[in-house]
Short mmCIF file of C-alpha atoms in Angstrom, two decimals:
data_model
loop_
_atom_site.label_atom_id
_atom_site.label_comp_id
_atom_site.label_asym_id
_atom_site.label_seq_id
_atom_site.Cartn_x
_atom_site.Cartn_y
_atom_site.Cartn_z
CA UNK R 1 158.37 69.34 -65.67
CA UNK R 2 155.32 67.29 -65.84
CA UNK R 3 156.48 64.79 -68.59
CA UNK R 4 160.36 64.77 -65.78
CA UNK R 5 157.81 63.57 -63.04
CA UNK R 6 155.94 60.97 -65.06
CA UNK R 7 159.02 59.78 -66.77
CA UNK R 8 160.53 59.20 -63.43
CA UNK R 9 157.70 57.43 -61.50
CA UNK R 10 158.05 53.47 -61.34
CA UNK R 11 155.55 51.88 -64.09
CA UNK R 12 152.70 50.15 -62.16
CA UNK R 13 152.74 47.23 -64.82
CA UNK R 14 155.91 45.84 -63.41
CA UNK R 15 157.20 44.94 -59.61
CA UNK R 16 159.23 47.98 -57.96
CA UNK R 17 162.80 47.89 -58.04
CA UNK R 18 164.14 45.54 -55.52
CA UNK R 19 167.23 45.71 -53.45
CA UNK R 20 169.49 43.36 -52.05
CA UNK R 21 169.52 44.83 -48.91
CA UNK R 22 165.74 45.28 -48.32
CA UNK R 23 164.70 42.43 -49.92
CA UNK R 24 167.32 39.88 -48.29
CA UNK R 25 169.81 41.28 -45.80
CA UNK R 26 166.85 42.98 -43.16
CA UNK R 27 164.89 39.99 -43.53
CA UNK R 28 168.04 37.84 -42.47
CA UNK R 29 169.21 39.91 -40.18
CA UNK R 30 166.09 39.92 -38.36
CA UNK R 31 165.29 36.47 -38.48
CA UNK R 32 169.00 36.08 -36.65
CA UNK R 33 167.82 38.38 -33.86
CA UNK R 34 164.92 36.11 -33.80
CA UNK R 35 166.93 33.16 -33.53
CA UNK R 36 169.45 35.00 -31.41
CA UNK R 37 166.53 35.57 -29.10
CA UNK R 38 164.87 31.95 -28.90
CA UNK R 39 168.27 30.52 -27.46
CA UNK R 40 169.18 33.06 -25.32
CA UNK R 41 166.06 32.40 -23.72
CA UNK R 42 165.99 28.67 -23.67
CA UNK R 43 169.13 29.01 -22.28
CA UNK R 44 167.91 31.44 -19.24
CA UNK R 45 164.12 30.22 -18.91
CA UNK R 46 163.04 26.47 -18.98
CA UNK R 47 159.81 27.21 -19.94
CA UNK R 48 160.07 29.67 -22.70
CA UNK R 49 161.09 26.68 -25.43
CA UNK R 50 158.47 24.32 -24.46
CA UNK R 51 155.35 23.44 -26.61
CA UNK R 52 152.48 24.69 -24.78
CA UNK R 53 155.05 28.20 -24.70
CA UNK R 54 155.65 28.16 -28.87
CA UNK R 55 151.99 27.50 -29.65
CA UNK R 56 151.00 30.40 -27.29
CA UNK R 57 153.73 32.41 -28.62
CA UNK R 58 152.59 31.75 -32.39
CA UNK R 59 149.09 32.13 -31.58
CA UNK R 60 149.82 35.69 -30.10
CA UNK R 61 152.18 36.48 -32.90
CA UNK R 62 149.29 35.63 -35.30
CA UNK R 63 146.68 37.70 -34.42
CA UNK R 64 149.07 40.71 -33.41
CA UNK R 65 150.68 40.09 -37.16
CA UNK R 66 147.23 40.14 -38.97
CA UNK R 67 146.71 43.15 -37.71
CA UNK R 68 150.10 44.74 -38.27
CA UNK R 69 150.13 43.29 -41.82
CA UNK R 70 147.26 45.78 -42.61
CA UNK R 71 149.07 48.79 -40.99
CA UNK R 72 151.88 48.15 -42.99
CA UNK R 73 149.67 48.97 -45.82
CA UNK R 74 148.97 52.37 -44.53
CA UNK R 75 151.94 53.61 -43.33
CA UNK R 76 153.38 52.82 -46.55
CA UNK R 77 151.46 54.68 -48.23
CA UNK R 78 152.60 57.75 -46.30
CA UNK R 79 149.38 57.68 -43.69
CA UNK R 80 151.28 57.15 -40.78
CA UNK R 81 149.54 54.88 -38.68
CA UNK R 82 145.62 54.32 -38.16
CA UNK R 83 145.00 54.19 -34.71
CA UNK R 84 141.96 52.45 -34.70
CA UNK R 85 142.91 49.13 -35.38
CA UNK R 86 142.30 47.58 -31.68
CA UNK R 87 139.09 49.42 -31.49
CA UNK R 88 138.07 47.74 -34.72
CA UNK R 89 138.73 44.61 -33.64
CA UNK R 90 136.58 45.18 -30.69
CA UNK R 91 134.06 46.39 -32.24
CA UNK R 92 134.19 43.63 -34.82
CA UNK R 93 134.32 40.87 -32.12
CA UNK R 94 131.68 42.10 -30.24
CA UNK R 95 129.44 42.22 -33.74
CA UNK R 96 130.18 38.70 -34.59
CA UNK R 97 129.15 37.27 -31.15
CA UNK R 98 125.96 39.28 -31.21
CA UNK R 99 124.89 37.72 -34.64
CA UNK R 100 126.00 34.26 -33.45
CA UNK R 101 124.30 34.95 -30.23
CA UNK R 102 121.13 35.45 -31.87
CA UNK R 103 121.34 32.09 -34.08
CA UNK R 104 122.96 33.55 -37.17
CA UNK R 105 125.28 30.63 -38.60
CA UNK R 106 128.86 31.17 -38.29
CA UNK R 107 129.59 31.41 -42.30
CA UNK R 108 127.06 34.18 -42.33
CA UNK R 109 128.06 36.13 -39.72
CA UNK R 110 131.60 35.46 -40.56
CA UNK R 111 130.52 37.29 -44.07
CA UNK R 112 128.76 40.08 -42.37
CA UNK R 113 131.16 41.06 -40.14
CA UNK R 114 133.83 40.77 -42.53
CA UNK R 115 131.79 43.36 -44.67
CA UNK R 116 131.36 46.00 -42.03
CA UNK R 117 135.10 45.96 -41.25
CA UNK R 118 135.26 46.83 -44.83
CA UNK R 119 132.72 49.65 -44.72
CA UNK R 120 134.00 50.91 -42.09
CA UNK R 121 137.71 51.14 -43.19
CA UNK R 122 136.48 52.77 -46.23
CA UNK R 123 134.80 55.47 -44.42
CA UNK R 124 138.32 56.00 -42.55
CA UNK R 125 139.52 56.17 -45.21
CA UNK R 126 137.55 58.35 -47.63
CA UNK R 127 137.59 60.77 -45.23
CA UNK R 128 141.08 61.00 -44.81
CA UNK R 129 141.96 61.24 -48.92
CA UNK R 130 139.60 64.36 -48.56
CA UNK R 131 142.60 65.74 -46.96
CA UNK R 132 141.82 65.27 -42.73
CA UNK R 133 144.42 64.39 -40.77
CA UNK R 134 144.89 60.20 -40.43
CA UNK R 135 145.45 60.67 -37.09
CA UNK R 136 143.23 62.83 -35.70
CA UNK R 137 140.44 60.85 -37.57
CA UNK R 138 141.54 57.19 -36.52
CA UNK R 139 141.57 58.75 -33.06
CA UNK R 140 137.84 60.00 -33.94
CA UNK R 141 136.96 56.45 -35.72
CA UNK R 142 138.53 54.16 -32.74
CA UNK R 143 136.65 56.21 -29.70
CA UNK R 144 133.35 55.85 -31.60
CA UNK R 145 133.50 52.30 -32.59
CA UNK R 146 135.10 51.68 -28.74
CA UNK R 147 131.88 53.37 -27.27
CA UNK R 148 129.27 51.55 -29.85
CA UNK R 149 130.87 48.22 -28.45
CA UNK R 150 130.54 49.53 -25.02
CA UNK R 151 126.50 50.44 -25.87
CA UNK R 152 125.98 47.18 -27.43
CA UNK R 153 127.41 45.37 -24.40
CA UNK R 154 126.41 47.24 -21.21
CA UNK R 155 129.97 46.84 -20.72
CA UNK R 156 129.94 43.00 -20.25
CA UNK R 157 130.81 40.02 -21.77
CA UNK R 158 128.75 38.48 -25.33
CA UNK R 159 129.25 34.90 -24.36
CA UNK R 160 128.68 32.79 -27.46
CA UNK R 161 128.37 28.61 -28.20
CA UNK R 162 128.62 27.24 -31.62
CA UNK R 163 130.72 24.50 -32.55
CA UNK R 164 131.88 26.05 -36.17
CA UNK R 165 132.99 29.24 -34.01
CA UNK R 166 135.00 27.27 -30.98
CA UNK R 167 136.51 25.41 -33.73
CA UNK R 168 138.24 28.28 -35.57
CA UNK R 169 139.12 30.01 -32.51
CA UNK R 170 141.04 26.29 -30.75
CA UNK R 171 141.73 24.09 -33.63
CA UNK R 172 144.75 22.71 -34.50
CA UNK R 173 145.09 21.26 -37.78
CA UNK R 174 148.60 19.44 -38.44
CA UNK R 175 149.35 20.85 -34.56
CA UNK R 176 149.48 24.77 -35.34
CA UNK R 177 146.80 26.98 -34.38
CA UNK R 178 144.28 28.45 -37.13
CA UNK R 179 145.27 31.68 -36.14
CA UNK R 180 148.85 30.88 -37.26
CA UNK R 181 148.03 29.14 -40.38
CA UNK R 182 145.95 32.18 -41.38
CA UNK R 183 149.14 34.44 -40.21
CA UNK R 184 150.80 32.83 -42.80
CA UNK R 185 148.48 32.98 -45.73
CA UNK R 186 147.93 36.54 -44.71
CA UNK R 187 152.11 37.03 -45.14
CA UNK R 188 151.64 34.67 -48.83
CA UNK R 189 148.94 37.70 -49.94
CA UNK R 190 150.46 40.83 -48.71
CA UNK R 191 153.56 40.30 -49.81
CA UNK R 192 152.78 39.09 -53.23
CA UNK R 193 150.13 41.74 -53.50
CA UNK R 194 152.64 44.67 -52.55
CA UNK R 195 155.21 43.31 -54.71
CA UNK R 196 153.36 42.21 -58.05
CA UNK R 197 149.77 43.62 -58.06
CA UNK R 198 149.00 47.23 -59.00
CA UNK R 199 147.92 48.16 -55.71
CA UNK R 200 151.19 47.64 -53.90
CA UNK R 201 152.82 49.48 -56.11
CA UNK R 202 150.35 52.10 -56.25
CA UNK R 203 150.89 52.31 -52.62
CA UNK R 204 154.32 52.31 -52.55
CA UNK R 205 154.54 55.62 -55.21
CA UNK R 206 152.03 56.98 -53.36
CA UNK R 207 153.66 56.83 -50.36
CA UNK R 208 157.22 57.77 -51.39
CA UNK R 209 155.85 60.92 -53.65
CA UNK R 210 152.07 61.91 -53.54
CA UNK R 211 152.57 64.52 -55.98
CA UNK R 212 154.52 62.12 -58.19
CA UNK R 213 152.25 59.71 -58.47
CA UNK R 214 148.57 62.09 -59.11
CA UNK R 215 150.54 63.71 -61.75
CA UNK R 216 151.38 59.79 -63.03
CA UNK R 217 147.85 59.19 -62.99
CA UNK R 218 147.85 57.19 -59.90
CA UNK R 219 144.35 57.25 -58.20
CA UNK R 220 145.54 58.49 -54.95
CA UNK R 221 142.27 58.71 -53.22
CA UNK R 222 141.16 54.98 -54.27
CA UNK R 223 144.49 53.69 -53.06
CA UNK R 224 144.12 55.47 -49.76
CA UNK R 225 140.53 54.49 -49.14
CA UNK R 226 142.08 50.35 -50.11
CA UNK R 227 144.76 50.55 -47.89
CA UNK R 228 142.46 51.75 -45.11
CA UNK R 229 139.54 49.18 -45.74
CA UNK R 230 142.74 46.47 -45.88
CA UNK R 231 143.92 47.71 -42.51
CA UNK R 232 140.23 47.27 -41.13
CA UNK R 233 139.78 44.56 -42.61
CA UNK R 234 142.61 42.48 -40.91
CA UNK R 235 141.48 43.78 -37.43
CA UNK R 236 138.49 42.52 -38.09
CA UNK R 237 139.76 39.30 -38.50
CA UNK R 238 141.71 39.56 -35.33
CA UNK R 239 138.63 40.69 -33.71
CA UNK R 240 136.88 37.71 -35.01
CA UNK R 241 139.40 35.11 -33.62
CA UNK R 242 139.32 37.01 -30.74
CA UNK R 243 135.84 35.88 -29.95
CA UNK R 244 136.22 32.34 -31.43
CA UNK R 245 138.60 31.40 -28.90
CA UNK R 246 137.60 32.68 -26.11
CA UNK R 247 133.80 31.67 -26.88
CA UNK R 248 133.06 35.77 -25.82
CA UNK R 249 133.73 38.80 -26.81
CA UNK R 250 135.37 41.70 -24.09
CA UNK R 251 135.47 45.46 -24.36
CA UNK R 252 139.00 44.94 -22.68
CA UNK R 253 140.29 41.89 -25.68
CA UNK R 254 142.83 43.59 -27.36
CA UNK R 255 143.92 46.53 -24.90
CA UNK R 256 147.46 47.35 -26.02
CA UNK R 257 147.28 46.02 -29.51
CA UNK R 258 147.90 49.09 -30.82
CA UNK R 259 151.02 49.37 -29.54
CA UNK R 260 152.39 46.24 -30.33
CA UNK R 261 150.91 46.46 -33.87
CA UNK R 262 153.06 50.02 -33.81
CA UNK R 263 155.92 48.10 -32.61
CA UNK R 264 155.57 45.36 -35.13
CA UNK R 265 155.96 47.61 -38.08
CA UNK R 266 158.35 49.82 -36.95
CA UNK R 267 161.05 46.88 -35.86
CA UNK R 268 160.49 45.32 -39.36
CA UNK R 269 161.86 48.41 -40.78
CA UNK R 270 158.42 50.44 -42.42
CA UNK R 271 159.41 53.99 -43.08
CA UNK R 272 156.93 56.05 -40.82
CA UNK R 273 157.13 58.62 -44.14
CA UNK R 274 155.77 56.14 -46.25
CA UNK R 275 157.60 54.50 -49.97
CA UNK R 276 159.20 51.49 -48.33
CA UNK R 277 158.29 48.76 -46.16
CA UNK R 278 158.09 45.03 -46.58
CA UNK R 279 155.00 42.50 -45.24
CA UNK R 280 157.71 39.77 -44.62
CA UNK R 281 159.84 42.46 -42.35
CA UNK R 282 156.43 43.51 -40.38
CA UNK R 283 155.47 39.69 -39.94
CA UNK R 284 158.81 39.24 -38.57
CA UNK R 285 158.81 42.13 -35.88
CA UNK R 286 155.59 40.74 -34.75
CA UNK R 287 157.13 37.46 -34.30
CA UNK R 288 159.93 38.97 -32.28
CA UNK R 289 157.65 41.17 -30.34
CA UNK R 290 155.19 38.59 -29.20
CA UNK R 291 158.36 36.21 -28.34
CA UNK R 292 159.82 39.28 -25.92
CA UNK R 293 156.38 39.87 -24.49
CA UNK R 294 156.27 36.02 -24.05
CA UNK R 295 159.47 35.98 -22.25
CA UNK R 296 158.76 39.02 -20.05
CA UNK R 297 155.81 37.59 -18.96
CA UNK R 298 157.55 34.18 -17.80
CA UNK R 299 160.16 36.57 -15.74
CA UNK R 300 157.01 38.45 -14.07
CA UNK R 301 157.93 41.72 -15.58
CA UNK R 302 155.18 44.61 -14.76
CA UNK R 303 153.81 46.29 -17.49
CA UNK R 304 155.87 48.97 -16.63
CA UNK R 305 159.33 47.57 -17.36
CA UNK R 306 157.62 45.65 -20.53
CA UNK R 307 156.87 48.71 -22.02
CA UNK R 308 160.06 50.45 -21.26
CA UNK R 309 161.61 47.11 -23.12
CA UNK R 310 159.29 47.54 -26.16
CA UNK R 311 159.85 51.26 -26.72
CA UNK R 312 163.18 51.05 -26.35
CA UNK R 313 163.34 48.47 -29.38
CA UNK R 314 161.33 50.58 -31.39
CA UNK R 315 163.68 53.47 -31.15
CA UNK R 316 166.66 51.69 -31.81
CA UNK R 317 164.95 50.14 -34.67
CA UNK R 318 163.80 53.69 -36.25
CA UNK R 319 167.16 54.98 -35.94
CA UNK R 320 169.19 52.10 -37.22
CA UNK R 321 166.93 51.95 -40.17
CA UNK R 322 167.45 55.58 -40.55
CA UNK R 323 171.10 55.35 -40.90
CA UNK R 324 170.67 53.06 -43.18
CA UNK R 325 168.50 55.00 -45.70
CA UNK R 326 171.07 57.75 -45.01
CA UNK R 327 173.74 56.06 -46.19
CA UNK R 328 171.46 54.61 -49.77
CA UNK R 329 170.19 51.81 -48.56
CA UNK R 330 166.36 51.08 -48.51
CA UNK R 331 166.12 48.87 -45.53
#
């Protein structure tokens, strides 16, 4: 039985095997929703195709996308979702302006901060591959980090001035936000780490058998603790661009990304049972989800109704992928 299990497990020296449908048609298909969805509101909505509106819309889509890009890590590899991503990022914007604040320079604090988002996704992380429950211990991790923020700020604003900082949090080389650019190099890595390196695919066995892959020899606790310190590590980031453009960091910044990182993932197809998902799908979905927001906003929708819009997507997303992996395809 043993040799059955290890005979069948995907060798980690070579990529997974691909499928036209997952690795071409959902891609494609969602990029012509996206499409679908920039006319149809150019068409309705004057504003919504203009400049200013795309560079918002990109910048938004960024940092939501970052963030998302490290979930997809996780809930591939059959840990649902962490929900402490937003609090992470406030937690790690409110750290960087408190070293800039108090005169660190911005490559050093930049290196600092990046490191504690990595501690502090491993912790996550090591605690959960001792067998606790991801959720209830993201839940645990995100109200602890949300109240040291809240300690370390009275509840008020870190307002921070530094050139370096306001720089990467407004520039626009070639005429795209930084954010954006470092969307897309963030795409570049993930996918070609979950599709080439030993890690993605180590994630991916891990999350479509657990038991499959320990008996294979796959170190399921150090790929659990990586895709956790990943995930934290990319709100970090977030968290850090946060704060660089707005020259400040807020308890309140990133109130709802959660959700929309949730939503990102789920609309680019990411089985919620782990085994299958695709960076370029979830880097889509937050493209699309950040152009919907964008256009719900120009209409002066109330969160209300934009939420109702947004969860309705998402189901209609988990079920249509679920017919298709009912019917053999891995979407």
């Amino acid at each position: 039985m043993t040799s059955q299990l290890i005979s069948s497990a995907p060798a980690l020296d070579e990529p997974p095997p691909g499928n036209g449908l997952g690795r071409l048609v959902v891609p494609t298909a969602i990029a012509g929703v996206i499409l679908a969805a920039v006319i149809a509101g150019g068409l309705t909505n004057a504003a919504f195709l203009t400049e200013t509106n795309i560079l918002a819309i990109l910048r938004v889509a960024a940092v939501t996308g970052i963030v998302a890009l490290g979930a997809t890590f996780v809930t591939v590899a059959g840990r649902f979702f962490s929900l402490a991503l937003a609090q992470t990022a406030v937690f790690a914007s409110v750290a960087f302006a408190l070293l800039i604040q108090s005169g660190v320079t911005f490559l050093v604090a930049l290196g600092i901060t990046l490191l504690l988002g990595a501690v502090l996704g491993s912790v996550q992380g090591a605690v959960v591959s001792a067998g606790a429950n991801p959720i209830v211990t993201t839940l645990g991790a995100g109200a602890l980090l949300a109240g040291l923020a809240g300690l370390a700020t009275g509840g008020k604003s870190v307002r921070i001035s530094d050139e370096a900082t306001a720089w990467v949090g407004n520039a626009r080389p070639l005429g795209v936000p930084t954010q954006t650019w470092t969307f897309l190099i963030v795409v570049v890595l993930s996918v070609i780490v979950m599709r080439y390196a030993r890690l993605g695919r180590a994630t991916i066995l891990v999350g479509a058998n657990r038991a499959t892959a320990e008996v294979a020899g796959v170190p399921v606790a150090r790929v659990t603790v990586s895709v956790f310190v990943i995930a934290s590590v990319a709100a970090t980031i977030a968290g850090i661009f946060g704060a660089a453009q707005f020259e400040q960091a807020r308890i309140s910044a990133f109130d709802g990304l959660d959700f929309d990182v949730v939503a990102a993932v789920l609309i680019g197809g990411t089985s919620i049972h782990g085994g299958d998902g695709s960076p370029l799908r979830t880097a889509l979905g937050a493209i699309f989800i950040a152009m919907v927001q964008n256009y719900m906003l120009l209409l002066g929708w109330s969160f209300g109704p934009r939420t109702l819009v947004l969860g309705t997507l998402i189901m209609l997303a988990v079920v249509v992928f679920h017919l298709v992996r009912q019917r053999g395809g891995r979407a």
